[in-house]
CSV table of C-alpha atoms in Angstrom, one decimal:
chain,number,residue,atom,x,y,z
G,55,MET,CA,-24.4,-154.8,71.2
G,56,ALA,CA,-27.3,-157.1,70.3
G,57,THR,CA,-27.8,-158.3,66.8
G,58,ILE,CA,-31.2,-157.6,65.2
G,59,ASP,CA,-32.8,-160.7,63.6
G,60,LEU,CA,-33.6,-159.5,60.1
G,61,THR,CA,-34.9,-163.0,59.3
G,62,SER,CA,-37.9,-162.4,61.6
G,63,THR,CA,-41.1,-161.1,60.1
G,64,ASP,CA,-42.0,-159.4,63.4
G,65,VAL,CA,-38.7,-157.6,63.5
G,66,LEU,CA,-39.0,-156.4,59.9
G,67,ARG,CA,-42.5,-155.1,60.7
G,68,ALA,CA,-41.3,-153.4,63.8
G,69,LEU,CA,-38.4,-151.7,62.0
G,70,HIS,CA,-40.8,-150.6,59.3
G,71,SER,CA,-43.1,-149.0,61.9
G,72,ARG,CA,-40.2,-147.4,63.7
G,73,PHE,CA,-38.6,-145.8,60.6
G,74,SER,CA,-41.8,-144.9,58.7
G,75,PRO,CA,-42.3,-141.1,58.1
G,76,GLY,CA,-43.5,-139.4,61.2
G,77,PRO,CA,-42.6,-136.5,63.6
G,78,ILE,CA,-39.5,-138.3,65.0
G,79,ASN,CA,-38.2,-139.1,61.5
G,80,ASP,CA,-37.8,-135.7,60.0
G,81,GLY,CA,-34.6,-136.7,58.3
G,82,TYR,CA,-36.4,-139.5,56.5
G,83,ARG,CA,-39.2,-137.1,55.5
G,84,GLU,CA,-36.7,-134.5,54.1
G,85,TRP,CA,-35.0,-137.2,52.1
G,86,GLN,CA,-38.4,-138.5,50.8
G,87,ASP,CA,-39.4,-135.0,49.9
G,88,ARG,CA,-36.3,-134.8,47.6
G,89,LEU,CA,-36.6,-138.4,46.4
G,90,VAL,CA,-40.2,-138.5,45.3
G,91,PRO,CA,-40.1,-135.5,42.9
G,92,PHE,CA,-36.8,-136.8,41.5
G,93,LEU,CA,-38.2,-140.2,40.8
G,94,ASP,CA,-41.3,-138.6,39.2
G,95,TRP,CA,-39.0,-136.4,37.1
G,96,VAL,CA,-37.1,-139.4,35.9
G,97,LYS,CA,-40.3,-141.4,35.1
G,98,ASN,CA,-41.8,-138.5,33.2
G,99,THR,CA,-38.8,-137.5,31.1
G,100,PRO,CA,-39.1,-138.7,27.5
G,101,GLU,CA,-36.3,-140.7,25.8
G,102,SER,CA,-35.1,-137.7,23.7
G,103,GLU,CA,-34.4,-135.7,26.9
G,104,ARG,CA,-32.9,-138.6,28.7
G,105,ALA,CA,-30.1,-138.6,26.2
G,106,THR,CA,-29.1,-135.0,27.0
G,107,PRO,CA,-26.0,-134.1,29.1
G,108,ASP,CA,-28.2,-132.2,31.6
G,109,PHE,CA,-30.5,-135.2,32.3
G,110,GLN,CA,-27.5,-137.6,32.5
G,111,THR,CA,-25.5,-135.3,34.8
G,112,ARG,CA,-28.5,-134.9,37.2
G,113,LEU,CA,-29.2,-138.7,37.0
G,114,TRP,CA,-25.5,-139.6,37.8
G,115,ASP,CA,-24.3,-136.8,40.0
G,116,ASP,CA,-27.3,-135.1,41.6
G,117,ASN,CA,-29.3,-138.2,42.4
G,118,PRO,CA,-31.0,-138.2,45.9
G,119,VAL,CA,-31.6,-142.0,45.9
G,120,SER,CA,-28.6,-142.4,48.2
G,121,SER,CA,-25.5,-140.5,49.2
G,122,ALA,CA,-22.5,-140.9,46.9
G,123,GLY,CA,-20.3,-141.3,50.0
G,124,ARG,CA,-17.0,-139.5,50.8
G,125,GLY,CA,-15.2,-140.2,47.6
G,126,THR,CA,-17.0,-140.3,44.3
G,127,ILE,CA,-15.8,-141.6,41.0
G,128,PRO,CA,-16.3,-139.0,38.3
G,129,VAL,CA,-18.4,-140.0,35.3
G,130,ASP,CA,-17.8,-136.9,33.2
G,131,GLN,CA,-15.9,-138.8,30.5
G,132,VAL,CA,-18.7,-141.3,30.0
G,133,LEU,CA,-21.4,-138.7,30.0
G,134,ARG,CA,-19.5,-136.9,27.1
G,135,ASP,CA,-20.1,-140.0,25.0
G,136,GLY,CA,-23.3,-139.3,23.1
G,137,ASN,CA,-23.6,-143.0,22.1
G,138,PHE,CA,-23.6,-144.0,25.8
G,139,ARG,CA,-26.2,-141.4,26.6
G,140,LYS,CA,-28.5,-142.5,23.7
G,141,TRP,CA,-28.0,-146.1,24.6
G,142,LEU,CA,-28.9,-145.5,28.3
G,143,ALA,CA,-31.9,-143.4,27.3
G,144,ARG,CA,-33.2,-146.1,25.1
G,145,VAL,CA,-32.8,-149.0,27.5
G,146,SER,CA,-34.2,-147.0,30.4
G,147,ILE,CA,-37.6,-146.8,28.8
G,148,GLU,CA,-37.7,-150.4,27.6
G,149,PRO,CA,-40.2,-152.5,29.7
G,150,VAL,CA,-38.7,-154.8,32.3
G,151,PRO,CA,-39.8,-158.4,31.9
G,152,GLU,CA,-42.2,-159.8,34.4
G,153,PRO,CA,-42.2,-161.7,36.7
G,154,VAL,CA,-39.2,-161.1,39.0
G,155,ASP,CA,-37.4,-164.3,37.9
G,156,ARG,CA,-37.3,-162.8,34.4
G,157,ALA,CA,-36.7,-159.3,35.5
G,158,THR,CA,-33.6,-160.0,37.6
G,159,PRO,CA,-31.5,-161.6,34.7
G,160,HIS,CA,-32.6,-158.7,32.4
G,161,LEU,CA,-31.5,-156.1,34.9
G,162,ASP,CA,-28.3,-158.0,35.8
G,163,ALA,CA,-27.4,-158.0,32.1
G,164,LEU,CA,-28.1,-154.2,32.0
G,165,TYR,CA,-25.9,-153.7,35.1
G,166,ARG,CA,-23.0,-155.7,33.4
G,167,GLU,CA,-23.4,-153.8,30.2
G,168,LEU,CA,-23.3,-150.5,32.0
G,169,ILE,CA,-20.0,-151.6,33.5
G,170,ASP,CA,-18.6,-152.6,30.1
G,171,ARG,CA,-19.6,-149.3,28.6
G,172,ILE,CA,-18.1,-147.3,31.4
G,173,LYS,CA,-14.7,-149.2,31.4
G,174,PRO,CA,-13.3,-147.4,28.4
G,175,HIS,CA,-13.9,-144.0,30.0
G,176,SER,CA,-12.9,-144.6,33.6
G,177,PRO,CA,-10.1,-146.6,35.3
G,178,LYS,CA,-12.5,-147.2,38.3
G,179,ILE,CA,-16.1,-148.4,38.0
G,180,PRO,CA,-18.6,-146.2,39.9
G,181,HIS,CA,-20.7,-149.1,41.2
G,182,LEU,CA,-22.5,-147.0,43.8
G,183,LYS,CA,-23.4,-144.5,41.2
G,184,ILE,CA,-24.6,-147.2,38.9
G,185,PHE,CA,-26.9,-148.6,41.5
G,186,ARG,CA,-28.2,-145.1,42.2
G,187,VAL,CA,-29.0,-144.7,38.5
G,188,LEU,CA,-30.6,-148.1,38.3
G,189,ALA,CA,-32.7,-147.4,41.4
G,190,ALA,CA,-33.9,-144.1,39.8
G,191,LEU,CA,-34.7,-145.7,36.5
G,192,PHE,CA,-36.2,-148.8,37.9
G,193,PRO,CA,-37.4,-148.0,41.4
G,194,ARG,CA,-39.6,-151.1,41.7
G,195,HIS,CA,-36.6,-153.3,41.1
G,196,PHE,CA,-33.9,-151.8,43.3
G,197,THR,CA,-33.6,-150.6,46.9
G,198,THR,CA,-32.0,-147.4,47.9
G,199,VAL,CA,-29.1,-149.4,49.5
G,200,CYS,CA,-26.7,-148.6,46.6
G,201,ASP,CA,-23.4,-149.6,48.2
G,202,ARG,CA,-22.7,-153.1,47.0
G,203,TYR,CA,-21.0,-154.1,50.3
G,204,GLU,CA,-23.8,-152.8,52.5
G,205,MET,CA,-26.3,-154.6,50.3
G,206,GLU,CA,-24.3,-157.8,50.6
G,207,ARG,CA,-24.3,-157.4,54.4
G,208,LEU,CA,-28.0,-156.7,54.5
G,209,HIS,CA,-28.7,-159.7,52.3
G,210,ARG,CA,-26.5,-161.9,54.6
G,211,GLN,CA,-28.5,-160.7,57.6
G,212,MET,CA,-31.8,-161.3,56.0
G,213,PHE,CA,-31.1,-164.6,54.3
G,214,GLY,CA,-28.0,-166.0,55.8
G,215,SER,CA,-26.0,-165.8,52.5
G,216,LYS,CA,-24.5,-163.0,50.5
G,217,GLY,CA,-26.7,-163.8,47.5
G,218,GLU,CA,-26.0,-164.7,43.9
G,219,ASN,CA,-25.1,-161.3,42.5
G,220,PRO,CA,-25.7,-157.6,43.3
G,221,VAL,CA,-28.9,-157.2,41.3
G,222,ALA,CA,-30.4,-160.4,42.7
G,223,ARG,CA,-29.7,-159.2,46.2
G,224,HIS,CA,-32.0,-156.2,45.5
G,225,ALA,CA,-34.7,-158.4,44.1
G,226,ASN,CA,-34.5,-160.8,47.1
G,227,VAL,CA,-34.7,-158.0,49.7
G,228,LEU,CA,-37.6,-156.4,47.9
G,229,ARG,CA,-39.5,-159.7,47.5
G,230,ARG,CA,-39.0,-160.4,51.2
G,231,LEU,CA,-40.2,-156.9,52.2
G,232,GLU,CA,-43.2,-157.3,50.0
G,233,GLU,CA,-44.0,-160.7,51.7
G,234,VAL,CA,-43.8,-159.0,55.1
G,235,LEU,CA,-45.3,-155.6,54.4
G,236,GLY,CA,-47.6,-156.3,51.5
G,237,PRO,CA,-47.5,-155.2,47.9
G,238,THR,CA,-45.5,-152.1,46.9
G,239,PRO,CA,-47.8,-149.1,46.4
G,240,LEU,CA,-48.2,-148.0,42.7
G,241,GLU,CA,-47.7,-144.3,43.5
G,242,THR,CA,-44.1,-143.0,43.8
G,243,ARG,CA,-45.0,-141.4,47.2
G,244,GLY,CA,-45.7,-144.9,48.6
G,245,LEU,CA,-42.3,-146.4,47.5
């Protein structure tokens, strides 16, 4: 099987064209039809509601950003912690620093703090769910490739290295796609 050269601008543009919404990509369109309202719902939910168990359960467990895979790590215990929910609600509405070289360390610190706050409640860390949550809260800073190992593989294919850390991989991929495809649309539908 031939390897696709993801370092090539032409290849990335061709893949974008091939997998853009259209009649032959109904699965993508169905996913986008679930994802866009979800991202809009997250964006428009005020901080007070973001701290509720209902919002947090939907954000963590009913999140269409990506599939949770075959086996999911439960987050019920952490979501019972009102302090965790309030903290996440607060940090989720704080502005992300600009430009990307300031945003990435900020979001990496948030990712690491999420892990630290989950550890007392769970013997396993739900990294995939964490990235789904981060992508829903900060869709301009994370891709929908929420599996850390798949993102590492994608990064390696696009840049020849696995990248510095999981959050930086997302930033690098998004920056490269923006170089190739142009600026990210401001409307959720265009993400």
